[in-house]
Amino acid sequence: MYKARIIATGGYLPERILTNHDLEKMMDTSDEWIQKRTGIKERHIAADNQVTSDLACEASKQALKRAGITADKLDMIIVGTCTPDMTLPAVALHLQRKLGAGKAGCAAVDMNAACSGFLYSMATANAYIKSGMAKNILVVGVETLSRIVNWDDRSTAVIFGDGAGAAILTQDSGKRGIIASELHADGDYAYLMIAPGNGTFHAPTGNYTKIHMEGHDTFKIAVRHLENVSRSVLEKAGVKPEEIDVVVPHQANVRIIGSVAKRLDIPMEKCILTIDHHGNTAGASIPLALNEAVENGRITDGDMILFNAFGASITWGSMLVRW
Ligand code: UT7
């Protein structure tokens, strides 16, 4: 019985840092409010000449190098993003070209599940690997949210950041790898968070087409779903909350992470927190947090890792991995 195992990770954050104090000069907000309500101190913002696939490429190159494989050996590239370079082609194809693997011709596709995009992409990669349809898959979570943020709306502008995280998944028949996962969506909640630009719905541009979020309602629903889906994945795998060594949650709000950990009876010290210096990077937040935790030695061989994510509008999921 095969499963997918993460053999290497990579990450990339754009050079420019936007602090809460910088935001104080741009809008009616305060460092105190942002830190207290979200846990965020600063976020990274892509340069004007960087697009989403550039960020993805940097993170992917690092992951490939650490895995010791070249891009032409990949069977598939899956990119979780809601901020693509353009409508066509998908980020995964731009990425394939930038990695110099176009001629090798592996499958390449984007998955738009907003902040749950990385978990959706990982679960899809696992299904391909389990079925024997692929052996080596590059999974990326990447966003350039700064391009679709409404900088006139303080309730959303202070939250989001840009970045990319990548993982190389390979076929494994041992104990390590993805043990269980569960994905959900409920389109009835589309109004909670919407960015209606760049599609067939709205031709006009301007702030109307940028991100709008009903933050308060999203918060409450997120906590409930994250708790339930995490419990469900643990039950499916026969793993008790106390057996979890590390939680790598989506970094939307430190208060959401804390509430979910408390409900699951998992100590906050086991949760990887990057929100203070990354902000909310949507689909990039989990792979960036994972990469940082691996680099810092917070994750070691044999650890049981719980992932969970909640995104627009609305998607959610959880995954259990034996590292
Ligand atoms: O990534 C996946 C999906 N997203 C999420 O999961 C995000 C979930 N939501 C949240 O994290 C929180 O709801 C926010 C951080 C977005 C907002 O925090 P909140 O505690 O829910 O604030 P609120 O929207 O209820 O607003 C409270 C007050 C309001 O003022 P009044 O009406 O009480 O006078 C807002 O106008 O805070 C005010 N406010 C701000 N004040 C200073 C809203 N944004 C700001 C701001 N600076 N940036």
PDB file of C-alpha atoms in Angstrom, residues 12-311:
ATOM      1  CA  TYR A  12      10.212  32.054  -0.274  1.00  0.00           C
ATOM      2  CA  LEU A  13       9.226  35.439   1.134  1.00  0.00           C
ATOM      3  CA  PRO A  14       9.600  38.629  -0.926  1.00  0.00           C
ATOM      4  CA  GLU A  15      12.260  41.038   0.336  1.00  0.00           C
ATOM      5  CA  ARG A  16       9.967  43.971   1.127  1.00  0.00           C
ATOM      6  CA  ILE A  17       8.556  43.939   4.667  1.00  0.00           C
ATOM      7  CA  LEU A  18       5.459  45.982   5.522  1.00  0.00           C
ATOM      8  CA  THR A  19       5.161  46.516   9.280  1.00  0.00           C
ATOM      9  CA  ASN A  20       2.101  47.505  11.284  1.00  0.00           C
ATOM     10  CA  HIS A  21       3.802  50.871  11.835  1.00  0.00           C
ATOM     11  CA  ASP A  22       4.026  51.315   8.054  1.00  0.00           C
ATOM     12  CA  LEU A  23       0.278  50.596   7.858  1.00  0.00           C
ATOM     13  CA  GLU A  24      -0.417  53.210  10.549  1.00  0.00           C
ATOM     14  CA  LYS A  25       0.867  55.794   8.054  1.00  0.00           C
ATOM     15  CA  MET A  26      -1.386  54.452   5.275  1.00  0.00           C
ATOM     16  CA  MET A  27      -4.748  54.050   7.063  1.00  0.00           C
ATOM     17  CA  ASP A  28      -6.658  54.533  10.315  1.00  0.00           C
ATOM     18  CA  THR A  29      -5.229  51.589  12.258  1.00  0.00           C
ATOM     19  CA  SER A  30      -2.702  50.865  15.003  1.00  0.00           C
ATOM     20  CA  ASP A  31       0.030  48.368  15.718  1.00  0.00           C
ATOM     21  CA  GLU A  32      -1.748  47.645  19.011  1.00  0.00           C
ATOM     22  CA  TRP A  33      -5.101  46.789  17.347  1.00  0.00           C
ATOM     23  CA  ILE A  34      -3.525  44.583  14.683  1.00  0.00           C
ATOM     24  CA  GLN A  35      -1.371  42.634  17.145  1.00  0.00           C
ATOM     25  CA  LYS A  36      -4.173  42.218  19.675  1.00  0.00           C
ATOM     26  CA  ARG A  37      -6.875  41.181  17.179  1.00  0.00           C
ATOM     27  CA  THR A  38      -4.729  39.083  14.779  1.00  0.00           C
ATOM     28  CA  GLY A  39      -1.222  38.412  16.164  1.00  0.00           C
ATOM     29  CA  ILE A  40       0.378  40.031  13.102  1.00  0.00           C
ATOM     30  CA  LYS A  41       3.399  42.354  13.368  1.00  0.00           C
ATOM     31  CA  GLU A  42       4.590  42.407   9.770  1.00  0.00           C
ATOM     32  CA  ARG A  43       4.075  40.794   6.369  1.00  0.00           C
ATOM     33  CA  HIS A  44       6.061  40.505   3.119  1.00  0.00           C
ATOM     34  CA  ILE A  45       4.951  42.222  -0.082  1.00  0.00           C
ATOM     35  CA  ALA A  46       6.014  41.175  -3.584  1.00  0.00           C
ATOM     36  CA  ALA A  47       8.007  43.642  -5.684  1.00  0.00           C
ATOM     37  CA  ASP A  48       6.186  45.295  -8.605  1.00  0.00           C
ATOM     38  CA  ASN A  49       8.027  43.090 -11.100  1.00  0.00           C
ATOM     39  CA  GLN A  50       7.292  39.807  -9.264  1.00  0.00           C
ATOM     40  CA  VAL A  51       4.318  37.620 -10.132  1.00  0.00           C
ATOM     41  CA  THR A  52       2.940  34.592  -8.301  1.00  0.00           C
ATOM     42  CA  SER A  53       4.895  32.059 -10.378  1.00  0.00           C
ATOM     43  CA  ASP A  54       8.165  33.895  -9.541  1.00  0.00           C
ATOM     44  CA  LEU A  55       7.509  33.363  -5.827  1.00  0.00           C
ATOM     45  CA  ALA A  56       6.514  29.743  -6.484  1.00  0.00           C
ATOM     46  CA  CYS A  57       9.674  29.195  -8.512  1.00  0.00           C
ATOM     47  CA  GLU A  58      11.992  30.326  -5.690  1.00  0.00           C
ATOM     48  CA  ALA A  59      10.313  28.041  -3.136  1.00  0.00           C
ATOM     49  CA  SER A  60      10.226  25.128  -5.600  1.00  0.00           C
ATOM     50  CA  LYS A  61      13.915  25.443  -6.525  1.00  0.00           C
ATOM     51  CA  GLN A  62      14.831  25.216  -2.845  1.00  0.00           C
ATOM     52  CA  ALA A  63      12.596  22.167  -2.289  1.00  0.00           C
ATOM     53  CA  LEU A  64      13.915  20.387  -5.404  1.00  0.00           C
ATOM     54  CA  LYS A  65      17.515  21.048  -4.388  1.00  0.00           C
ATOM     55  CA  ARG A  66      16.901  19.677  -0.897  1.00  0.00           C
ATOM     56  CA  ALA A  67      15.137  16.622  -2.366  1.00  0.00           C
ATOM     57  CA  GLY A  68      18.077  16.049  -4.707  1.00  0.00           C
ATOM     58  CA  ILE A  69      15.923  15.794  -7.825  1.00  0.00           C
ATOM     59  CA  THR A  70      15.597  17.916 -10.936  1.00  0.00           C
ATOM     60  CA  ALA A  71      12.291  19.319 -12.202  1.00  0.00           C
ATOM     61  CA  ASP A  72      12.321  17.084 -15.298  1.00  0.00           C
ATOM     62  CA  LYS A  73      11.902  14.061 -12.979  1.00  0.00           C
ATOM     63  CA  LEU A  74       8.541  15.319 -11.674  1.00  0.00           C
ATOM     64  CA  ASP A  75       5.374  13.506 -12.730  1.00  0.00           C
ATOM     65  CA  MET A  76       3.120  16.370 -11.721  1.00  0.00           C
ATOM     66  CA  ILE A  77       3.059  19.959 -10.434  1.00  0.00           C
ATOM     67  CA  ILE A  78       0.071  21.102  -8.367  1.00  0.00           C
ATOM     68  CA  VAL A  79      -0.169  24.737  -7.309  1.00  0.00           C
ATOM     69  CA  GLY A  80      -2.644  25.846  -4.643  1.00  0.00           C
ATOM     70  CA  THR A  81      -3.362  29.537  -5.228  1.00  0.00           C
ATOM     71  CA  CYS A  82      -6.190  32.056  -5.491  1.00  0.00           C
ATOM     72  CA  THR A  83      -3.929  34.787  -6.912  1.00  0.00           C
ATOM     73  CA  PRO A  84      -2.713  33.398 -10.263  1.00  0.00           C
ATOM     74  CA  ASP A  85      -0.455  35.351 -12.624  1.00  0.00           C
ATOM     75  CA  MET A  86      -3.342  35.501 -15.129  1.00  0.00           C
ATOM     76  CA  THR A  87      -6.488  33.626 -16.153  1.00  0.00           C
ATOM     77  CA  LEU A  88      -4.562  31.427 -18.615  1.00  0.00           C
ATOM     78  CA  PRO A  89      -2.226  29.613 -18.406  1.00  0.00           C
ATOM     79  CA  ALA A  90      -2.260  28.282 -14.848  1.00  0.00           C
ATOM     80  CA  VAL A  91       0.549  29.197 -12.429  1.00  0.00           C
ATOM     81  CA  ALA A  92       1.663  25.541 -12.522  1.00  0.00           C
ATOM     82  CA  LEU A  93       2.506  25.898 -16.221  1.00  0.00           C
ATOM     83  CA  HIS A  94       4.421  29.161 -15.753  1.00  0.00           C
ATOM     84  CA  LEU A  95       6.241  27.439 -12.911  1.00  0.00           C
ATOM     85  CA  GLN A  96       7.038  24.364 -14.993  1.00  0.00           C
ATOM     86  CA  ARG A  97       8.545  26.622 -17.697  1.00  0.00           C
ATOM     87  CA  LYS A  98      10.529  28.697 -15.176  1.00  0.00           C
ATOM     88  CA  LEU A  99      11.904  25.498 -13.628  1.00  0.00           C
ATOM     89  CA  GLY A 100      13.067  24.459 -17.092  1.00  0.00           C
ATOM     90  CA  ALA A 101      10.814  21.391 -17.169  1.00  0.00           C
ATOM     91  CA  GLY A 102       8.399  22.332 -19.952  1.00  0.00           C
ATOM     92  CA  LYS A 103       9.804  19.877 -22.499  1.00  0.00           C
ATOM     93  CA  ALA A 104       9.625  17.002 -19.972  1.00  0.00           C
ATOM     94  CA  GLY A 105       5.850  17.483 -20.170  1.00  0.00           C
ATOM     95  CA  CYS A 106       4.632  16.440 -16.716  1.00  0.00           C
ATOM     96  CA  ALA A 107       1.021  17.198 -15.724  1.00  0.00           C
ATOM     97  CA  ALA A 108       0.593  20.670 -14.219  1.00  0.00           C
ATOM     98  CA  VAL A 109      -2.522  22.223 -12.710  1.00  0.00           C
ATOM     99  CA  ASP A 110      -3.710  24.882 -10.245  1.00  0.00           C
ATOM    100  CA  MET A 111      -6.190  24.304  -7.424  1.00  0.00           C
ATOM    101  CA  ASN A 112      -8.144  27.286  -6.134  1.00  0.00           C
ATOM    102  CA  ALA A 113      -9.401  26.502  -2.648  1.00  0.00           C
ATOM    103  CA  ALA A 114      -8.173  29.823  -1.163  1.00  0.00           C
ATOM    104  CA  CYS A 115      -6.490  29.303   2.226  1.00  0.00           C
ATOM    105  CA  SER A 116      -7.136  25.550   2.018  1.00  0.00           C
ATOM    106  CA  GLY A 117      -5.366  25.364  -1.358  1.00  0.00           C
ATOM    107  CA  PHE A 118      -2.236  23.659  -0.079  1.00  0.00           C
ATOM    108  CA  LEU A 119      -4.154  20.920   1.760  1.00  0.00           C
ATOM    109  CA  TYR A 120      -6.412  20.382  -1.278  1.00  0.00           C
ATOM    110  CA  SER A 121      -3.273  20.098  -3.446  1.00  0.00           C
ATOM    111  CA  MET A 122      -1.549  17.732  -1.002  1.00  0.00           C
ATOM    112  CA  ALA A 123      -4.603  15.468  -0.758  1.00  0.00           C
ATOM    113  CA  THR A 124      -4.868  15.376  -4.559  1.00  0.00           C
ATOM    114  CA  ALA A 125      -1.160  14.563  -4.869  1.00  0.00           C
ATOM    115  CA  ASN A 126      -1.590  11.780  -2.311  1.00  0.00           C
ATOM    116  CA  ALA A 127      -4.458  10.282  -4.324  1.00  0.00           C
ATOM    117  CA  TYR A 128      -2.345  10.269  -7.508  1.00  0.00           C
ATOM    118  CA  ILE A 129       0.620   8.719  -5.684  1.00  0.00           C
ATOM    119  CA  LYS A 130      -1.511   6.102  -3.870  1.00  0.00           C
ATOM    120  CA  SER A 131      -3.119   5.040  -7.135  1.00  0.00           C
ATOM    121  CA  GLY A 132       0.284   4.676  -8.804  1.00  0.00           C
ATOM    122  CA  MET A 133      -0.491   7.406 -11.372  1.00  0.00           C
ATOM    123  CA  ALA A 134       2.489   9.481 -10.176  1.00  0.00           C
ATOM    124  CA  LYS A 135       5.667   8.955  -8.144  1.00  0.00           C
ATOM    125  CA  ASN A 136       7.107  12.426  -7.627  1.00  0.00           C
ATOM    126  CA  ILE A 137       4.896  15.482  -7.263  1.00  0.00           C
ATOM    127  CA  LEU A 138       5.787  19.108  -6.556  1.00  0.00           C
ATOM    128  CA  VAL A 139       3.079  20.736  -4.442  1.00  0.00           C
ATOM    129  CA  VAL A 140       3.171  24.508  -3.991  1.00  0.00           C
ATOM    130  CA  GLY A 141       1.087  26.946  -1.959  1.00  0.00           C
ATOM    131  CA  VAL A 142       1.631  30.502  -3.186  1.00  0.00           C
ATOM    132  CA  GLU A 143      -0.095  33.877  -3.069  1.00  0.00           C
ATOM    133  CA  THR A 144       0.469  37.471  -4.126  1.00  0.00           C
ATOM    134  CA  LEU A 145      -2.490  38.772  -2.148  1.00  0.00           C
ATOM    135  CA  SER A 146      -1.147  42.321  -2.053  1.00  0.00           C
ATOM    136  CA  ARG A 147      -2.359  42.667  -5.671  1.00  0.00           C
ATOM    137  CA  ILE A 148      -6.011  41.968  -4.804  1.00  0.00           C
ATOM    138  CA  VAL A 149      -6.162  43.581  -1.364  1.00  0.00           C
ATOM    139  CA  ASN A 150      -8.366  46.658  -1.115  1.00  0.00           C
ATOM    140  CA  TRP A 151      -5.898  49.063   0.514  1.00  0.00           C
ATOM    141  CA  ASP A 152      -8.827  51.374   1.411  1.00  0.00           C
ATOM    142  CA  ASP A 153     -10.395  48.681   3.637  1.00  0.00           C
ATOM    143  CA  ARG A 154      -8.549  48.493   6.953  1.00  0.00           C
ATOM    144  CA  SER A 155     -10.485  45.399   8.044  1.00  0.00           C
ATOM    145  CA  THR A 156      -8.768  43.263   5.389  1.00  0.00           C
ATOM    146  CA  ALA A 157      -5.686  45.223   4.260  1.00  0.00           C
ATOM    147  CA  VAL A 158      -3.837  44.715   7.544  1.00  0.00           C
ATOM    148  CA  ILE A 159      -4.181  40.931   7.463  1.00  0.00           C
ATOM    149  CA  PHE A 160      -2.733  39.652   4.211  1.00  0.00           C
ATOM    150  CA  GLY A 161       0.813  39.007   2.983  1.00  0.00           C
ATOM    151  CA  ASP A 162       2.650  37.405   0.063  1.00  0.00           C
ATOM    152  CA  GLY A 163       4.843  34.289  -0.066  1.00  0.00           C
ATOM    153  CA  ALA A 164       5.323  30.746  -1.311  1.00  0.00           C
ATOM    154  CA  GLY A 165       5.961  27.334   0.190  1.00  0.00           C
ATOM    155  CA  ALA A 166       6.735  24.088  -1.630  1.00  0.00           C
ATOM    156  CA  ALA A 167       6.930  20.380  -0.854  1.00  0.00           C
ATOM    157  CA  ILE A 168       8.227  17.411  -2.832  1.00  0.00           C
ATOM    158  CA  LEU A 169       6.044  14.340  -2.371  1.00  0.00           C
ATOM    159  CA  THR A 170       7.249  10.886  -3.309  1.00  0.00           C
ATOM    160  CA  GLN A 171       5.803   7.372  -3.275  1.00  0.00           C
ATOM    161  CA  ASP A 172       6.567   5.435  -0.079  1.00  0.00           C
ATOM    162  CA  SER A 173       5.440   2.102   1.298  1.00  0.00           C
ATOM    163  CA  GLY A 174       6.735   2.632   4.846  1.00  0.00           C
ATOM    164  CA  LYS A 175       5.120   4.128   7.957  1.00  0.00           C
ATOM    165  CA  ARG A 176       5.925   7.753   7.087  1.00  0.00           C
ATOM    166  CA  GLY A 177       3.759  10.029   4.965  1.00  0.00           C
ATOM    167  CA  ILE A 178       0.145  11.172   4.668  1.00  0.00           C
ATOM    168  CA  ILE A 179      -1.954   8.989   6.970  1.00  0.00           C
ATOM    169  CA  ALA A 180      -5.368  10.597   6.615  1.00  0.00           C
ATOM    170  CA  SER A 181      -7.006  13.677   5.173  1.00  0.00           C
ATOM    171  CA  GLU A 182     -10.420  15.218   4.794  1.00  0.00           C
ATOM    172  CA  LEU A 183     -11.565  18.118   2.608  1.00  0.00           C
ATOM    173  CA  HIS A 184     -14.813  20.090   2.658  1.00  0.00           C
ATOM    174  CA  ALA A 185     -16.476  23.084   1.018  1.00  0.00           C
ATOM    175  CA  ASP A 186     -19.772  24.933   1.365  1.00  0.00           C
ATOM    176  CA  GLY A 187     -20.549  27.331  -1.476  1.00  0.00           C
ATOM    177  CA  ASP A 188     -23.586  28.708   0.377  1.00  0.00           C
ATOM    178  CA  TYR A 189     -21.134  30.904   2.291  1.00  0.00           C
ATOM    179  CA  ALA A 190     -19.645  32.580  -0.808  1.00  0.00           C
ATOM    180  CA  TYR A 191     -20.632  36.016   0.559  1.00  0.00           C
ATOM    181  CA  LEU A 192     -18.229  35.702   3.514  1.00  0.00           C
ATOM    182  CA  MET A 193     -15.121  36.380   1.475  1.00  0.00           C
ATOM    183  CA  ILE A 194     -15.158  37.341  -2.160  1.00  0.00           C
ATOM    184  CA  ALA A 195     -12.799  38.825  -4.760  1.00  0.00           C
ATOM    185  CA  PRO A 196     -15.019  39.169  -7.844  1.00  0.00           C
ATOM    186  CA  GLY A 197     -12.445  40.677 -10.220  1.00  0.00           C
ATOM    187  CA  ASN A 198     -10.650  39.124 -13.197  1.00  0.00           C
ATOM    188  CA  GLY A 199     -13.375  36.614 -14.000  1.00  0.00           C
ATOM    189  CA  THR A 200     -16.485  36.585 -16.165  1.00  0.00           C
ATOM    190  CA  PHE A 201     -18.664  38.085 -13.436  1.00  0.00           C
ATOM    191  CA  HIS A 202     -17.324  41.642 -13.379  1.00  0.00           C
ATOM    192  CA  ALA A 203     -15.592  43.494 -16.162  1.00  0.00           C
ATOM    193  CA  PRO A 204     -14.930  46.712 -14.200  1.00  0.00           C
ATOM    194  CA  THR A 205     -11.791  47.117 -12.161  1.00  0.00           C
ATOM    195  CA  GLY A 206     -11.193  49.066  -8.959  1.00  0.00           C
ATOM    196  CA  ASN A 207     -11.680  48.256  -5.303  1.00  0.00           C
ATOM    197  CA  TYR A 208     -15.125  46.755  -5.921  1.00  0.00           C
ATOM    198  CA  THR A 209     -13.451  43.748  -7.534  1.00  0.00           C
ATOM    199  CA  LYS A 210     -10.928  43.249  -4.743  1.00  0.00           C
ATOM    200  CA  ILE A 211     -11.127  41.188  -1.532  1.00  0.00           C
ATOM    201  CA  HIS A 212     -14.129  41.737   0.675  1.00  0.00           C
ATOM    202  CA  MET A 213     -14.430  39.724   3.884  1.00  0.00           C
ATOM    203  CA  GLU A 214     -17.061  39.431   6.622  1.00  0.00           C
ATOM    204  CA  GLY A 215     -14.327  38.822   9.182  1.00  0.00           C
ATOM    205  CA  HIS A 216     -16.402  38.355  12.308  1.00  0.00           C
ATOM    206  CA  ASP A 217     -18.722  35.657  10.884  1.00  0.00           C
ATOM    207  CA  THR A 218     -15.785  33.985   9.115  1.00  0.00           C
ATOM    208  CA  PHE A 219     -13.951  33.764  12.435  1.00  0.00           C
ATOM    209  CA  LYS A 220     -16.762  31.927  14.225  1.00  0.00           C
ATOM    210  CA  ILE A 221     -17.433  29.476  11.390  1.00  0.00           C
ATOM    211  CA  ALA A 222     -13.688  28.827  10.957  1.00  0.00           C
ATOM    212  CA  VAL A 223     -13.203  27.802  14.595  1.00  0.00           C
ATOM    213  CA  ARG A 224     -16.154  25.392  14.486  1.00  0.00           C
ATOM    214  CA  HIS A 225     -15.164  23.716  11.217  1.00  0.00           C
ATOM    215  CA  LEU A 226     -11.457  23.504  12.101  1.00  0.00           C
ATOM    216  CA  GLU A 227     -12.235  21.752  15.363  1.00  0.00           C
ATOM    217  CA  ASN A 228     -14.673  19.294  13.752  1.00  0.00           C
ATOM    218  CA  VAL A 229     -12.536  18.409  10.745  1.00  0.00           C
ATOM    219  CA  SER A 230      -9.420  17.937  12.918  1.00  0.00           C
ATOM    220  CA  ARG A 231     -11.341  15.602  15.248  1.00  0.00           C
ATOM    221  CA  SER A 232     -12.699  13.686  12.287  1.00  0.00           C
ATOM    222  CA  VAL A 233      -9.236  13.123  10.760  1.00  0.00           C
ATOM    223  CA  LEU A 234      -7.842  12.023  14.130  1.00  0.00           C
ATOM    224  CA  GLU A 235     -10.709   9.567  14.609  1.00  0.00           C
ATOM    225  CA  LYS A 236     -10.306   8.233  11.063  1.00  0.00           C
ATOM    226  CA  ALA A 237      -6.643   7.468  11.781  1.00  0.00           C
ATOM    227  CA  GLY A 238      -7.221   6.230  15.346  1.00  0.00           C
ATOM    228  CA  VAL A 239      -4.883   8.905  16.702  1.00  0.00           C
ATOM    229  CA  LYS A 240      -5.567  10.714  20.002  1.00  0.00           C
ATOM    230  CA  PRO A 241      -4.992  14.502  20.332  1.00  0.00           C
ATOM    231  CA  GLU A 242      -2.252  13.823  22.908  1.00  0.00           C
ATOM    232  CA  GLU A 243      -0.342  11.820  20.291  1.00  0.00           C
ATOM    233  CA  ILE A 244       0.068  14.935  18.116  1.00  0.00           C
ATOM    234  CA  ASP A 245       3.621  16.288  18.274  1.00  0.00           C
ATOM    235  CA  VAL A 246       3.171  19.362  16.087  1.00  0.00           C
ATOM    236  CA  VAL A 247       0.210  21.296  14.653  1.00  0.00           C
ATOM    237  CA  VAL A 248       0.782  23.242  11.445  1.00  0.00           C
ATOM    238  CA  PRO A 249      -2.358  25.367  11.128  1.00  0.00           C
ATOM    239  CA  HIS A 250      -3.381  27.906   8.502  1.00  0.00           C
ATOM    240  CA  GLN A 251      -2.211  31.266   9.811  1.00  0.00           C
ATOM    241  CA  ALA A 252      -5.357  33.423   9.599  1.00  0.00           C
ATOM    242  CA  ASN A 253      -5.512  34.751  13.118  1.00  0.00           C
ATOM    243  CA  VAL A 254      -3.636  33.741  16.261  1.00  0.00           C
ATOM    244  CA  ARG A 255      -6.946  33.791  18.144  1.00  0.00           C
ATOM    245  CA  ILE A 256      -8.426  31.210  15.735  1.00  0.00           C
ATOM    246  CA  ILE A 257      -5.362  28.970  16.166  1.00  0.00           C
ATOM    247  CA  GLY A 258      -5.596  29.321  19.964  1.00  0.00           C
ATOM    248  CA  SER A 259      -9.338  28.597  20.104  1.00  0.00           C
ATOM    249  CA  VAL A 260      -9.018  25.474  17.961  1.00  0.00           C
ATOM    250  CA  ALA A 261      -6.031  24.180  19.955  1.00  0.00           C
ATOM    251  CA  LYS A 262      -7.944  24.713  23.197  1.00  0.00           C
ATOM    252  CA  ARG A 263     -11.032  22.891  21.908  1.00  0.00           C
ATOM    253  CA  LEU A 264      -8.845  19.973  20.781  1.00  0.00           C
ATOM    254  CA  ASP A 265      -6.987  20.026  24.089  1.00  0.00           C
ATOM    255  CA  ILE A 266      -3.642  20.424  22.314  1.00  0.00           C
ATOM    256  CA  PRO A 267      -1.147  22.776  24.036  1.00  0.00           C
ATOM    257  CA  MET A 268      -0.479  25.996  22.130  1.00  0.00           C
ATOM    258  CA  GLU A 269       3.283  25.256  22.376  1.00  0.00           C
ATOM    259  CA  LYS A 270       2.741  22.458  19.850  1.00  0.00           C
ATOM    260  CA  CYS A 271       1.317  24.893  17.262  1.00  0.00           C
ATOM    261  CA  ILE A 272       3.681  26.399  14.705  1.00  0.00           C
ATOM    262  CA  LEU A 273       3.086  30.167  14.624  1.00  0.00           C
ATOM    263  CA  THR A 274       4.383  32.301  11.782  1.00  0.00           C
ATOM    264  CA  ILE A 275       1.510  34.762  11.580  1.00  0.00           C
ATOM    265  CA  ASP A 276       3.478  37.426  13.485  1.00  0.00           C
ATOM    266  CA  HIS A 277       6.059  37.767  10.692  1.00  0.00           C
ATOM    267  CA  HIS A 278       4.177  36.354   7.664  1.00  0.00           C
ATOM    268  CA  GLY A 279       0.627  37.689   8.142  1.00  0.00           C
ATOM    269  CA  ASN A 280      -2.094  35.645   6.461  1.00  0.00           C
ATOM    270  CA  THR A 281      -0.640  34.325   3.196  1.00  0.00           C
ATOM    271  CA  ALA A 282      -3.729  32.184   2.408  1.00  0.00           C
ATOM    272  CA  GLY A 283      -2.688  29.079   0.434  1.00  0.00           C
ATOM    273  CA  ALA A 284       0.994  29.742   1.173  1.00  0.00           C
ATOM    274  CA  SER A 285       0.646  29.906   4.936  1.00  0.00           C
ATOM    275  CA  ILE A 286       0.788  26.171   5.741  1.00  0.00           C
ATOM    276  CA  PRO A 287       3.767  25.254   3.508  1.00  0.00           C
ATOM    277  CA  LEU A 288       5.640  28.357   4.685  1.00  0.00           C
ATOM    278  CA  ALA A 289       5.004  27.426   8.325  1.00  0.00           C
ATOM    279  CA  LEU A 290       5.969  23.813   7.633  1.00  0.00           C
ATOM    280  CA  ASN A 291       9.183  24.855   5.913  1.00  0.00           C
ATOM    281  CA  GLU A 292      10.119  27.184   8.761  1.00  0.00           C
ATOM    282  CA  ALA A 293       9.382  24.487  11.360  1.00  0.00           C
ATOM    283  CA  VAL A 294      11.569  21.985   9.494  1.00  0.00           C
ATOM    284  CA  GLU A 295      14.387  24.535   9.137  1.00  0.00           C
ATOM    285  CA  ASN A 296      14.192  25.399  12.852  1.00  0.00           C
ATOM    286  CA  GLY A 297      14.258  21.758  13.942  1.00  0.00           C
ATOM    287  CA  ARG A 298      10.721  21.971  15.377  1.00  0.00           C
ATOM    288  CA  ILE A 299       9.791  18.923  13.272  1.00  0.00           C
ATOM    289  CA  THR A 300      11.867  15.754  13.463  1.00  0.00           C
ATOM    290  CA  ASP A 301      11.621  12.244  11.993  1.00  0.00           C
ATOM    291  CA  GLY A 302       8.695  10.239  13.314  1.00  0.00           C
ATOM    292  CA  ASP A 303       6.666  13.266  14.509  1.00  0.00           C
ATOM    293  CA  MET A 304       2.893  13.086  14.120  1.00  0.00           C
ATOM    294  CA  ILE A 305       1.777  16.328  12.477  1.00  0.00           C
ATOM    295  CA  LEU A 306      -1.760  17.705  12.300  1.00  0.00           C
ATOM    296  CA  PHE A 307      -2.529  20.232   9.558  1.00  0.00           C
ATOM    297  CA  ASN A 308      -5.752  22.208   9.349  1.00  0.00           C
ATOM    298  CA  ALA A 309      -6.971  25.001   7.092  1.00  0.00           C
ATOM    299  CA  PHE A 310     -10.020  27.179   6.560  1.00  0.00           C
ATOM    300  CA  GLY A 311     -10.501  29.450   3.557  1.00  0.00           C
TER     301      GLY A 311
END
